[in-house]
XYZ file of C-alpha atoms in Angstrom:
771
model
C -56.663 74.792 5.090
C -55.137 71.603 3.947
C -56.338 72.477 0.466
C -54.410 75.299 0.282
C -51.521 74.564 2.036
C -51.445 72.229 -0.487
C -52.349 74.664 -3.762
C -49.452 76.382 -2.558
C -47.208 73.476 -2.147
C -47.813 72.577 -5.585
C -47.756 76.062 -7.177
C -44.094 77.053 -5.764
C -42.916 73.439 -6.925
C -44.493 73.525 -9.830
C -42.952 76.932 -10.603
C -39.568 76.131 -9.329
C -39.514 72.703 -11.441
C -40.416 74.414 -14.919
C -37.620 77.482 -14.008
C -34.983 74.973 -13.520
C -36.076 72.692 -16.701
C -35.861 75.839 -19.498
C -32.257 77.091 -17.602
C -31.182 73.454 -17.633
C -32.583 72.807 -21.228
C -29.673 76.119 -22.062
C -27.523 75.032 -20.534
C -27.071 71.364 -21.596
C -27.214 73.974 -25.285
C -24.403 76.003 -24.216
C -22.428 73.079 -23.180
C -23.152 71.069 -26.475
C -21.340 73.126 -29.039
C -19.160 71.295 -31.462
C -19.206 67.942 -29.211
C -20.939 66.186 -32.087
C -17.623 66.292 -34.478
C -15.801 62.831 -33.820
C -13.515 62.994 -31.227
C -14.507 66.376 -31.400
C -11.901 66.094 -27.616
C -8.640 65.774 -30.118
C -9.409 68.723 -32.598
C -7.520 71.854 -31.505
C -8.137 75.740 -33.026
C -4.795 77.268 -32.954
C -4.660 80.833 -31.648
C -2.556 83.566 -31.907
C -0.844 85.819 -28.439
C 0.925 88.953 -29.779
C 2.926 91.337 -27.523
C 3.648 94.816 -27.747
C 6.196 96.697 -25.706
C 4.998 97.605 -22.429
C 4.241 93.195 -22.527
C 0.424 94.017 -23.218
C -0.936 91.125 -24.727
C -3.376 90.893 -27.410
C -4.893 88.183 -28.323
C -6.134 86.795 -31.769
C -8.005 84.210 -33.142
C -6.352 84.263 -36.309
C -3.218 83.434 -37.985
C -0.971 83.019 -40.815
C -1.853 81.265 -43.958
C 1.073 78.589 -44.507
C 0.762 77.349 -40.745
C -2.251 74.677 -40.918
C -0.188 73.115 -43.974
C 2.807 73.181 -42.345
C 1.988 71.791 -39.112
C 0.811 68.794 -40.603
C 4.006 68.541 -43.032
C 6.508 68.817 -39.552
C 4.671 67.716 -36.411
C 3.905 63.443 -36.121
C 0.962 63.723 -34.041
C -0.965 66.100 -36.508
C -3.400 63.687 -37.923
C -5.244 66.067 -39.777
C -5.060 70.238 -40.673
C -7.049 72.798 -42.394
C -7.457 76.868 -42.603
C -10.583 78.291 -42.785
C -11.844 81.628 -44.030
C -15.088 83.808 -43.959
C -16.459 84.110 -47.565
C -19.886 85.909 -47.035
C -20.239 86.042 -51.132
C -22.951 86.670 -53.548
C -24.469 83.870 -54.567
C -26.670 84.143 -57.814
C -28.516 81.461 -60.191
C -30.264 82.850 -62.903
C -32.354 85.779 -61.981
C -31.623 84.637 -58.282
C -29.030 86.100 -56.307
C -28.678 86.717 -52.151
C -25.623 86.984 -49.739
C -24.419 84.076 -48.347
C -22.794 82.959 -45.245
C -20.214 80.954 -46.903
C -15.836 79.260 -45.638
C -13.357 79.020 -47.668
C -11.678 75.750 -46.596
C -8.769 73.377 -47.748
C -9.794 69.699 -48.352
C -8.683 68.428 -44.865
C -11.653 70.915 -43.653
C -13.728 67.468 -43.601
C -11.045 65.075 -42.219
C -10.909 67.386 -39.104
C -14.970 68.173 -39.056
C -17.792 66.425 -38.809
C -19.823 67.771 -41.268
C -22.434 64.793 -43.363
C -22.700 64.279 -47.175
C -26.136 63.836 -48.193
C -25.296 64.260 -51.613
C -22.529 64.464 -54.492
C -19.028 63.374 -53.390
C -15.982 64.666 -51.620
C -13.012 63.782 -54.550
C -14.180 66.765 -57.116
C -13.779 69.416 -53.653
C -10.659 67.596 -52.990
C -8.854 68.610 -55.971
C -10.689 70.904 -57.951
C -10.535 74.452 -57.270
C -14.307 76.152 -59.375
C -16.086 74.025 -57.127
C -18.241 74.416 -54.247
C -20.420 71.841 -52.313
C -23.360 73.482 -50.881
C -26.187 73.174 -47.533
C -29.744 71.174 -48.005
C -31.226 74.958 -46.946
C -28.712 76.758 -50.492
C -30.385 73.643 -52.660
C -33.886 73.863 -51.625
C -33.389 78.332 -52.279
C -31.820 77.602 -55.700
C -32.552 74.320 -57.594
C -36.055 73.683 -55.484
C -36.830 70.466 -56.641
C -33.946 69.762 -59.384
C -30.813 67.995 -58.385
C -27.692 70.685 -57.652
C -25.435 68.288 -57.557
C -23.552 69.213 -61.855
C -24.912 72.222 -61.637
C -23.701 75.672 -61.349
C -23.818 78.741 -59.240
C -22.075 82.186 -59.809
C -19.686 83.881 -57.406
C -17.048 86.814 -57.918
C -18.496 85.671 -61.213
C -16.928 82.772 -61.577
C -19.226 79.532 -62.687
C -18.753 77.027 -59.640
C -19.568 73.693 -60.449
C -21.827 71.687 -57.162
C -20.277 68.855 -55.951
C -21.991 68.109 -53.274
C -24.738 68.315 -51.482
C -23.959 69.057 -47.178
C -26.364 68.586 -44.132
C -27.219 71.874 -42.826
C -25.120 73.136 -40.424
C -26.307 72.455 -36.670
C -27.348 75.216 -34.684
C -24.625 74.301 -31.741
C -21.351 74.819 -33.727
C -19.593 77.388 -33.663
C -19.089 77.112 -37.835
C -21.932 78.553 -39.511
C -21.555 78.625 -43.184
C -24.027 77.655 -46.049
C -21.482 76.700 -48.429
C -17.828 75.995 -49.097
C -15.508 76.470 -51.571
C -12.034 75.207 -51.924
C -9.035 77.718 -50.196
C -7.516 76.919 -53.087
C -9.856 79.227 -55.317
C -8.281 82.053 -53.120
C -4.376 81.540 -54.841
C -5.632 80.881 -58.076
C -7.722 84.584 -58.265
C -5.107 85.940 -57.227
C -6.522 87.221 -54.078
C -3.640 85.340 -51.252
C -1.056 83.753 -52.355
C -1.464 81.698 -48.805
C 2.710 82.003 -47.954
C 2.765 84.860 -46.308
C 4.007 84.384 -42.300
C 3.402 88.187 -41.164
C -0.218 88.352 -42.600
C -3.046 87.017 -40.102
C -5.975 86.073 -41.786
C -7.117 82.408 -41.365
C -8.787 80.392 -38.524
C -5.863 77.463 -38.573
C -7.702 73.805 -36.762
C -5.453 71.204 -36.310
C -7.076 67.345 -35.254
C -4.226 65.740 -33.143
C -3.762 61.818 -32.698
C -5.610 60.344 -29.671
C -1.893 59.344 -28.430
C -1.141 62.404 -28.640
C 0.995 64.507 -25.469
C -0.958 67.580 -26.090
C 1.341 69.828 -23.531
C 4.547 68.849 -25.104
C 2.787 69.870 -28.959
C 1.601 73.166 -27.264
C 5.463 73.953 -26.614
C 6.662 72.827 -30.172
C 4.974 74.823 -31.900
C 4.532 78.121 -29.638
C 7.422 79.620 -31.128
C 6.596 78.546 -34.679
C 5.366 81.960 -36.196
C 9.009 83.826 -34.365
C 10.823 80.707 -36.753
C 9.202 81.869 -39.443
C 8.803 85.395 -39.416
C 11.524 86.916 -36.967
C 10.261 90.493 -36.741
C 7.148 88.656 -34.755
C 6.858 88.644 -31.168
C 3.876 86.306 -31.550
C 3.288 83.117 -29.639
C 1.201 80.306 -30.525
C -1.215 78.700 -28.231
C -3.899 75.908 -28.501
C -6.996 75.934 -27.625
C -9.771 73.023 -27.479
C -12.711 72.925 -29.711
C -15.078 72.056 -26.994
C -14.388 75.030 -25.464
C -14.053 77.147 -28.180
C -18.067 79.079 -27.946
C -17.906 79.775 -24.104
C -14.478 80.635 -23.958
C -13.063 83.185 -26.345
C -14.137 86.073 -25.032
C -10.736 87.413 -24.755
C -9.883 86.636 -28.872
C -9.632 89.761 -30.835
C -10.943 89.401 -34.601
C -12.802 86.248 -34.101
C -15.820 86.249 -35.452
C -19.986 87.646 -33.475
C -21.549 85.323 -31.594
C -20.068 83.679 -28.810
C -21.496 82.553 -25.867
C -19.786 83.320 -22.244
C -19.205 80.467 -19.568
C -19.458 83.066 -16.990
C -23.000 83.198 -17.894
C -23.272 79.489 -18.180
C -21.674 79.317 -14.960
C -24.642 81.541 -13.222
C -27.584 80.446 -14.793
C -26.578 76.653 -13.489
C -26.314 78.836 -10.520
C -29.756 80.461 -10.963
C -31.532 76.412 -12.142
C -30.570 75.309 -8.540
C -31.371 78.340 -6.798
C -34.500 78.346 -7.564
C -35.275 74.876 -7.311
C -33.663 75.178 -3.416
C -36.324 78.199 -3.312
C -39.327 76.010 -4.164
C -37.723 73.126 -1.847
C -37.421 75.443 0.519
C -40.609 76.233 0.673
C -42.405 72.772 0.415
C -39.667 71.725 3.435
C -40.730 74.783 5.683
C -44.431 74.188 5.057
C -43.649 70.482 5.427
C -42.338 70.997 8.861
C -44.288 73.952 10.303
C -46.895 71.203 9.940
C -45.599 68.301 10.667
C -46.977 68.878 14.127
C -50.911 68.395 12.965
C -49.291 64.749 11.918
C -47.800 64.257 15.263
C -51.227 62.407 16.211
C -51.074 60.682 13.067
C -47.388 58.873 13.263
C -48.399 58.443 17.020
C -51.656 55.677 16.035
C -49.016 54.296 13.407
C -46.274 54.039 16.385
C -48.917 51.879 18.621
C -50.301 49.932 15.769
C -47.107 48.395 15.379
C -44.835 50.735 12.580
C -40.774 51.124 13.643
C -38.911 54.099 12.890
C -38.158 52.834 9.467
C -41.478 52.255 8.592
C -42.355 56.011 9.434
C -39.250 58.100 7.959
C -40.248 55.583 5.017
C -43.999 56.195 4.618
C -43.222 60.238 4.597
C -40.495 59.952 2.145
C -42.463 58.276 -0.106
C -45.446 60.680 -0.070
C -42.946 63.648 -0.620
C -41.675 62.135 -3.456
C -45.223 61.376 -4.535
C -45.991 64.910 -4.062
C -42.923 66.222 -5.837
C -43.318 63.919 -8.978
C -46.894 65.322 -9.756
C -45.344 68.732 -9.202
C -43.130 67.566 -11.890
C -45.204 65.973 -14.562
C -47.396 69.550 -14.453
C -43.808 71.506 -14.742
C -43.095 69.013 -17.874
C -46.194 70.454 -19.068
C -45.752 73.921 -18.716
C -42.158 73.588 -19.158
C -43.258 71.994 -23.034
C -45.808 75.099 -23.763
C -43.416 77.978 -22.207
C -40.310 76.815 -24.617
C -40.998 78.400 -28.002
C -41.546 81.845 -25.716
C -37.895 81.470 -24.395
C -36.237 79.741 -26.931
C -37.042 83.529 -28.383
C -36.616 85.313 -25.049
C -32.592 83.452 -24.712
C -32.130 84.000 -28.793
C -32.057 79.678 -29.258
C -33.513 76.751 -30.565
C -33.661 74.796 -27.451
C -35.756 71.423 -28.231
C -37.294 68.766 -26.061
C -36.085 65.876 -26.996
C -38.008 63.270 -24.596
C -35.733 60.305 -25.667
C -32.733 61.828 -24.780
C -31.220 60.912 -21.029
C -28.858 63.457 -20.480
C -32.126 65.422 -20.183
C -33.836 63.091 -18.432
C -31.347 62.031 -15.701
C -30.935 65.631 -14.160
C -34.404 66.270 -13.999
C -35.254 63.579 -11.892
C -32.421 63.763 -10.064
C -34.162 67.722 -9.072
C -37.118 65.220 -8.246
C -35.001 63.673 -5.612
C -33.677 66.625 -4.620
C -36.897 68.227 -3.557
C -38.207 65.461 -2.173
C -35.759 65.067 0.279
C -35.560 68.637 1.561
C -39.345 68.177 1.757
C -39.483 65.516 3.523
C -36.523 63.954 5.052
C -36.936 66.410 8.229
C -40.374 65.464 8.990
C -40.000 62.181 8.369
C -36.953 62.074 10.879
C -38.640 64.395 13.281
C -41.905 62.302 13.440
C -40.815 59.199 13.588
C -38.688 59.834 16.850
C -41.261 61.234 18.371
C -42.920 59.152 22.094
C -46.331 57.881 20.900
C -47.390 58.435 24.890
C -46.458 62.010 24.661
C -47.869 62.848 21.686
C -51.748 61.095 21.802
C -52.142 62.970 24.830
C -51.323 66.604 22.949
C -48.367 67.798 25.335
C -46.411 67.893 21.953
C -45.453 71.601 20.877
C -43.037 73.118 18.241
C -39.387 72.729 19.625
C -36.809 75.841 19.190
C -34.623 73.927 16.889
C -37.210 73.199 14.488
C -38.075 77.189 14.920
C -34.944 78.293 13.960
C -34.263 75.859 10.955
C -38.073 77.231 8.920
C -36.304 80.587 9.996
C -33.052 79.843 8.767
C -34.921 78.454 5.483
C -36.860 81.845 4.944
C -33.853 83.657 5.242
C -32.150 81.634 2.426
C -35.148 81.787 -0.065
C -34.889 85.860 0.799
C -31.080 85.686 0.108
C -31.437 84.565 -3.272
C -34.662 86.543 -4.151
C -32.917 89.819 -3.559
C -29.632 88.416 -5.106
C -31.757 87.876 -8.259
C -32.825 91.138 -7.906
C -29.816 92.908 -7.877
C -28.246 91.313 -10.289
C -30.629 92.071 -12.378
C -30.620 96.046 -11.747
C -27.205 95.899 -11.938
C -27.274 94.315 -15.893
C -29.754 96.762 -16.680
C -27.472 99.848 -15.556
C -24.573 98.128 -17.486
C -26.175 98.267 -20.264
C -27.680 102.143 -20.178
C -24.322 102.949 -18.731
C -22.842 101.405 -22.001
C -25.577 102.942 -24.498
C -25.374 106.114 -22.563
C -21.634 106.399 -23.583
C -20.068 108.665 -25.861
C -18.766 106.325 -28.269
C -16.661 109.449 -29.992
C -19.314 108.884 -33.292
C -23.394 109.394 -34.079
C -24.829 105.885 -34.361
C -27.984 106.898 -35.303
C -29.778 107.239 -38.972
C -26.634 105.268 -40.673
C -27.492 102.922 -43.175
C -25.093 100.468 -43.871
C -24.169 97.397 -46.431
C -21.901 95.665 -48.390
C -20.069 96.465 -51.953
C -19.306 94.603 -54.335
C -16.770 94.520 -57.273
C -18.839 96.375 -59.488
C -20.226 99.092 -57.380
C -16.516 99.628 -55.870
C -15.838 100.608 -59.352
C -17.579 102.726 -60.050
C -18.235 103.784 -56.329
C -17.565 108.080 -56.792
C -21.139 108.134 -59.867
C -22.984 105.931 -56.850
C -22.323 108.979 -53.991
C -23.706 111.119 -56.374
C -26.834 109.956 -57.130
C -26.871 109.198 -53.691
C -26.431 112.928 -52.354
C -28.499 114.325 -55.071
C -31.619 112.542 -52.434
C -33.151 113.879 -50.680
C -32.759 113.612 -47.156
C -29.451 111.612 -47.631
C -26.471 114.300 -45.940
C -23.179 111.799 -46.397
C -21.951 109.068 -48.056
C -18.403 107.159 -47.380
C -16.671 103.816 -47.564
C -14.748 102.202 -45.182
C -13.201 98.282 -45.564
C -14.778 96.704 -43.096
C -18.350 97.674 -40.379
C -17.684 100.079 -38.017
C -18.683 97.920 -35.174
C -16.444 94.927 -35.844
C -12.974 96.985 -37.219
C -10.622 93.369 -37.003
C -8.014 94.246 -39.625
C -4.752 94.760 -37.696
C -0.616 95.175 -38.741
C 2.498 95.472 -37.220
C 4.148 96.763 -40.170
C 4.192 100.151 -38.837
C 7.021 102.523 -38.373
C 7.808 106.137 -38.049
C 10.911 108.685 -36.946
C 11.715 107.367 -33.655
C 10.656 103.965 -33.266
C 12.424 101.290 -31.282
C 13.540 99.055 -34.224
C 13.004 95.896 -31.687
C 9.815 96.918 -30.633
C 6.149 95.136 -32.314
C 3.565 96.970 -31.558
C 0.236 96.082 -33.521
C -2.142 99.160 -35.160
C -5.521 98.612 -36.344
C -5.875 99.769 -39.940
C -9.000 101.094 -41.548
C -8.711 102.113 -45.379
C -11.823 105.010 -46.101
C -13.489 107.310 -48.103
C -12.897 110.974 -47.801
C -16.256 111.587 -45.966
C -15.482 109.109 -43.448
C -15.007 111.732 -40.553
C -17.865 114.132 -41.720
C -20.178 110.744 -42.170
C -19.493 109.558 -38.639
C -19.773 113.082 -36.759
C -16.198 112.166 -34.968
C -13.641 114.645 -34.188
C -10.756 116.404 -34.871
C -8.698 117.025 -31.955
C -5.705 118.014 -33.490
C -4.928 118.961 -37.234
C -7.654 118.114 -39.934
C -9.804 115.912 -41.673
C -9.111 114.666 -45.222
C -9.807 117.132 -48.647
C -11.247 116.035 -52.000
C -9.085 119.935 -52.708
C -5.905 118.509 -51.543
C -4.739 115.578 -54.112
C -1.819 114.604 -51.825
C -4.031 113.571 -48.933
C -4.560 110.183 -51.149
C -1.655 108.721 -49.480
C -1.802 111.276 -45.830
C -2.807 109.802 -42.627
C -5.288 110.141 -39.239
C -4.088 108.385 -36.327
C -7.010 108.717 -33.537
C -5.536 109.298 -29.592
C -4.429 106.087 -28.762
C -1.883 106.411 -31.766
C -0.724 109.122 -30.645
C -0.117 108.008 -27.192
C 1.285 104.137 -28.262
C 3.779 106.267 -30.657
C 4.724 109.219 -28.244
C 5.614 111.779 -30.278
C 5.329 115.110 -28.969
C 3.993 116.570 -32.997
C 2.364 113.988 -33.957
C 1.842 116.398 -37.282
C 4.727 116.989 -38.065
C 5.751 112.951 -38.261
C 5.345 110.678 -41.078
C 4.423 107.083 -41.111
C 4.933 103.826 -42.567
C 2.873 100.845 -43.292
C 3.241 98.114 -45.446
C 4.005 99.647 -49.015
C 2.804 102.840 -47.820
C 6.164 104.451 -47.509
C 6.547 108.459 -45.388
C 2.858 108.516 -45.044
C 1.986 112.390 -43.259
C 0.065 112.754 -40.221
C -2.990 115.326 -41.047
C -4.953 114.876 -38.200
C -4.985 113.599 -34.598
C -9.325 111.923 -34.396
C -11.219 111.742 -30.823
C -11.162 108.005 -29.765
C -14.008 106.156 -30.774
C -14.889 102.421 -30.253
C -15.155 100.209 -33.293
C -15.681 97.447 -30.553
C -17.591 96.679 -28.240
C -17.118 97.898 -24.654
C -16.219 94.809 -23.132
C -12.799 95.482 -25.258
C -10.378 98.788 -24.587
C -9.701 101.449 -27.743
C -6.783 100.119 -29.307
C -4.030 102.374 -31.678
C -5.679 102.883 -35.481
C -4.150 104.009 -39.005
C -7.235 106.286 -40.882
C -6.023 106.173 -44.606
C -7.696 106.087 -48.179
C -7.756 104.099 -50.404
C -10.151 102.943 -53.202
C -9.667 99.323 -54.087
C -10.756 98.525 -49.927
C -14.577 100.215 -49.966
C -16.192 97.039 -49.351
C -18.603 99.128 -46.634
C -20.600 101.662 -47.987
C -22.227 103.994 -44.716
C -25.200 106.454 -46.095
C -26.333 109.505 -42.903
C -29.844 110.278 -43.190
C -31.974 112.719 -42.128
C -33.886 111.906 -38.788
C -37.598 111.138 -39.585
C -38.582 109.921 -42.816
C -36.792 106.914 -42.901
C -38.452 104.272 -44.899
C -38.599 106.214 -47.952
C -35.412 107.334 -47.388
C -34.161 103.711 -48.075
C -36.484 102.807 -50.484
C -34.832 105.606 -52.407
C -31.143 104.598 -52.081
C -32.134 101.327 -53.141
C -33.618 102.132 -56.444
C -30.296 103.773 -57.194
C -28.106 100.620 -55.462
C -30.422 98.237 -58.600
C -30.249 100.900 -60.864
C -26.375 100.978 -60.878
C -26.198 96.690 -59.323
C -29.305 95.416 -61.224
C -29.330 91.811 -60.009
C -27.490 92.359 -56.968
C -29.049 91.518 -53.443
C -29.787 95.248 -51.504
C -28.905 93.590 -47.950
C -28.665 96.447 -45.711
C -28.788 96.926 -41.425
C -28.745 100.538 -39.334
C -25.760 101.117 -37.347
C -26.877 101.169 -34.663
C -28.607 98.157 -34.705
C -24.693 96.474 -35.599
C -23.713 97.679 -32.347
C -26.135 96.214 -30.462
C -25.708 92.761 -31.412
C -22.476 93.568 -29.643
C -24.226 93.591 -26.169
C -26.921 90.956 -27.813
C -25.635 88.332 -24.340
C -26.018 90.445 -22.004
C -29.255 92.123 -23.034
C -30.770 88.145 -23.469
C -29.090 87.764 -19.781
C -30.921 90.663 -18.248
C -34.352 89.704 -19.545
C -33.889 86.208 -18.149
C -32.556 87.157 -15.216
C -35.826 89.875 -14.797
C -38.266 87.095 -15.338
C -36.423 84.338 -12.972
C -36.111 86.884 -10.365
C -40.102 87.835 -10.545
C -40.515 83.876 -10.260
C -37.512 84.018 -7.123
C -39.875 86.524 -5.595
C -43.150 85.175 -6.303
C -41.777 81.812 -4.775
C -40.398 83.142 -2.046
C -43.501 85.093 -0.988
C -45.744 82.414 -1.536
C -43.766 80.634 0.866
C -44.167 83.193 3.043
C -48.353 82.894 2.681
C -47.974 79.425 3.809
C -45.706 79.993 6.990
C -47.773 82.946 7.949
C -50.845 81.486 7.479
C -49.890 78.158 9.473
C -48.394 80.937 12.367
C -51.843 82.906 12.483
C -53.848 79.446 12.501
C -51.041 78.492 15.736
C -51.674 81.593 17.484
C -55.375 81.632 16.897
C -56.237 82.240 20.574
C -53.205 84.286 21.461
C -54.296 86.918 19.141
C -58.280 86.219 20.260
C -56.664 86.385 23.996
C -55.243 89.679 22.981
C -57.766 91.584 21.049
C -60.019 90.609 24.362
C -57.523 92.439 26.707
C -58.110 95.676 23.947
C -54.929 95.255 21.530
C -55.744 96.766 18.416
C -55.771 95.261 15.522
C -52.772 97.267 13.566
C -50.332 96.168 17.342
C -51.606 92.667 16.208
C -50.625 93.286 12.691
C -47.120 93.974 13.071
C -46.898 91.147 16.082
C -47.605 88.807 13.779
C -45.614 90.998 10.842
C -42.576 91.374 12.574
C -40.536 88.993 12.631
C -40.743 87.970 8.753
C -39.586 91.618 8.113
C -36.755 91.258 10.288
C -35.899 87.486 8.041
C -35.839 89.745 5.187
C -33.986 92.528 6.880
C -31.176 89.731 7.694
C -31.358 87.876 3.976
C -30.457 91.971 2.896
C -27.629 92.008 5.078
C -26.111 88.745 3.510
C -27.501 89.269 0.113
C -25.929 92.437 -0.624
C -22.001 92.494 0.213
C -22.334 88.661 -1.723
C -23.795 91.064 -4.554
C -21.684 93.409 -4.499
C -18.668 91.270 -4.840
C -19.334 88.844 -7.138
C -21.049 92.643 -9.108
C -16.986 92.954 -9.555
C -16.496 89.845 -10.800
C -18.905 90.311 -13.324
C -17.676 94.064 -14.836
C -14.638 92.521 -15.570
C -16.133 91.192 -18.339
C -16.085 95.472 -19.791
C -12.978 97.836 -20.726
C -15.425 100.552 -19.758
C -17.671 99.636 -16.777
C -19.876 102.424 -14.736
C -18.799 102.939 -11.003
C -20.438 100.342 -8.406
C -24.107 101.629 -7.217
C -25.099 100.875 -3.918
C -28.307 101.961 -4.645
C -29.018 99.215 -6.985
C -28.930 96.278 -3.740
C -30.783 98.876 -1.782
C -33.638 98.785 -4.287
C -33.468 95.354 -4.337
C -33.602 94.488 -0.650
C -37.180 97.681 -0.237
C -38.615 95.782 -3.485
C -38.241 92.616 -1.426
C -39.236 94.023 2.108
C -41.931 95.394 0.504
C -43.387 92.621 -1.215
C -43.028 90.376 1.738
C -44.804 92.911 4.187
C -47.647 92.666 2.040
C -47.774 89.309 1.784
C -47.181 88.894 4.959
C -49.401 91.918 6.585
C -52.274 90.814 4.225
C -52.830 87.822 5.875
C -51.885 89.295 9.721
C -54.143 92.124 9.415
C -57.610 89.892 7.988
C -56.457 87.344 10.860
C -56.274 90.862 13.421
C -59.611 91.916 12.036
C -61.244 88.379 12.752
C -64.192 87.711 15.637
C -61.865 86.276 18.956
C -65.254 84.877 19.765
C -64.498 82.116 16.648
C -61.420 81.491 17.309
C -61.714 80.965 21.007
C -65.082 78.625 20.202
C -63.196 76.711 17.614
C -60.241 75.986 20.308
């Protein structure tokens, strides 16, 4: 019997340690983002908080182009400042060409950040325009074994000199790129004069001197945009570099793929709770079994052992047991790490020489050792040996209450994990089932380079001639992530002092048709009406914000587009994730902005249809890579964090219930062993098997019910906090908590009743003989 208890204890501890280890590695990876830069604590990103007439804030990550040089030239506490712009371009060398993720950056980029150069030199980049720095990965792709420095790559039709090779960018930074092009390349190519204070398109970073007064600096730069562009209603805010990855969920116009500090807190708590559940198992069984070892403690006292020696003996025994479980857990965790990485979307490594990993893990061993050994050690060391050796020792009321409290705590945590899992899944299903305002299925999308934009009409005609191609259109950006916005919008009756931010979306005329959107007033763009090239569609939210009675009789001025008539109002559609509310939008035709092509295909033979589209693409655009996605996949990317969280929660919920029931099984085995004679006598007196089963089971069932009564309201409160991350969310469903409670109760009841029923069926003579 003792070997069974040992196996139960060891199994629970190994599972608990393994889960805690993997969760800790994930949390450590999330916290590590951008901390590898030298002096990372002194680096900040400057972001904007734009405000409309209703005092509603609209925080954005991008800032005006002149900001970085202005900061460097004006404020003495700024050691270095730089601008960064996204630059996902086709990079070509001879017949090799791929779309690569890169950035545009000022030379001071390498003074702000620490991205080591492994080949070549930096001076050419700092003083040149038609130069490029590439990563080791790109050097391998385009040059293989050749020396890349001094050779050229083609970007946007220009030959760029490879000045240096950078060490591959690590995964734990929010800046992900494979090449860097000088910011002056933008000005020289006529793409941007980099002087506009009313146009946000770049990310601004500043390294402050270590002795700088950060709050004072934040106050000084707060109104810089207003000072340089009086019509603006924007404030600047500084954001620490180390917080960008986890604390940028509120920002618009930011790169996708950010983490969430809430999930770090949740998983940290979950890891600790899993460890507590495993420790509770050990403590519960150790406490219960301590009475079996009372005579051992009595004998040790008789032969001279003092209380401290007894406590050290039992505590060291507990510690060695936990160390054994920990060593097994390291092996289990190492085996499971690749699967965990795939599940979490991370590339977590287990560095056996990294003290930052092992110190917390070893602390968890001491924690379990203490929780599992301290109470039995205190209890047994305080016993009177004379009473113990006479066999009069009974389990005290305090000990029983302690064990019951531990069982309740275990199931509070297990039920909470289950309820959390169901809740996350339900919210994700709600998001997927919600009407987005357009049809996302069977829409193929890909980037359009300059060559394709110049011959778009011919390209579209050939595509429409293909079987299975229903509609073709083009937009300035992905429909799942529209970030371009402006407050330079005017209309009759607008308060001249007001500043309202509108999202703007240049499109091709068949945009509404391709995405199956609904026009709630007016009409769509028409190929037969030439003046529609100057017309606009607005969404319902824009009509509400503008507060105009007859939008179809109104004209809009946006930038250089003067008095554009509104011809239709589009039903609101989600052009961002459900974390953000729908905002006002202007939709208009602009042939120069066809950067993204979208094709609606017939459902069915998508593989052959994509191949047909690819053939036309290669024919019209020889040498360019055909890299496509489907719109529904792009939209799902917006909820990838929640999806992964849900999956990890599912596994942890199963583990928590398994560990809890494992401990429950051990407790039931101990209780039935203790009450064997009572059960035998009851059976001889005529008690039925079902009655005896219920007698042994009811206490544990009531404990699980008590756990549910505690866990349900706590999780209800926490679920409301989590839902605040979403602009569009489901109503809290109490059935989620009931289901979690019923599953936990059912599994616990099966675990307890199985053992109890087996004891109730036993021959009472055997129990009485053993007594």
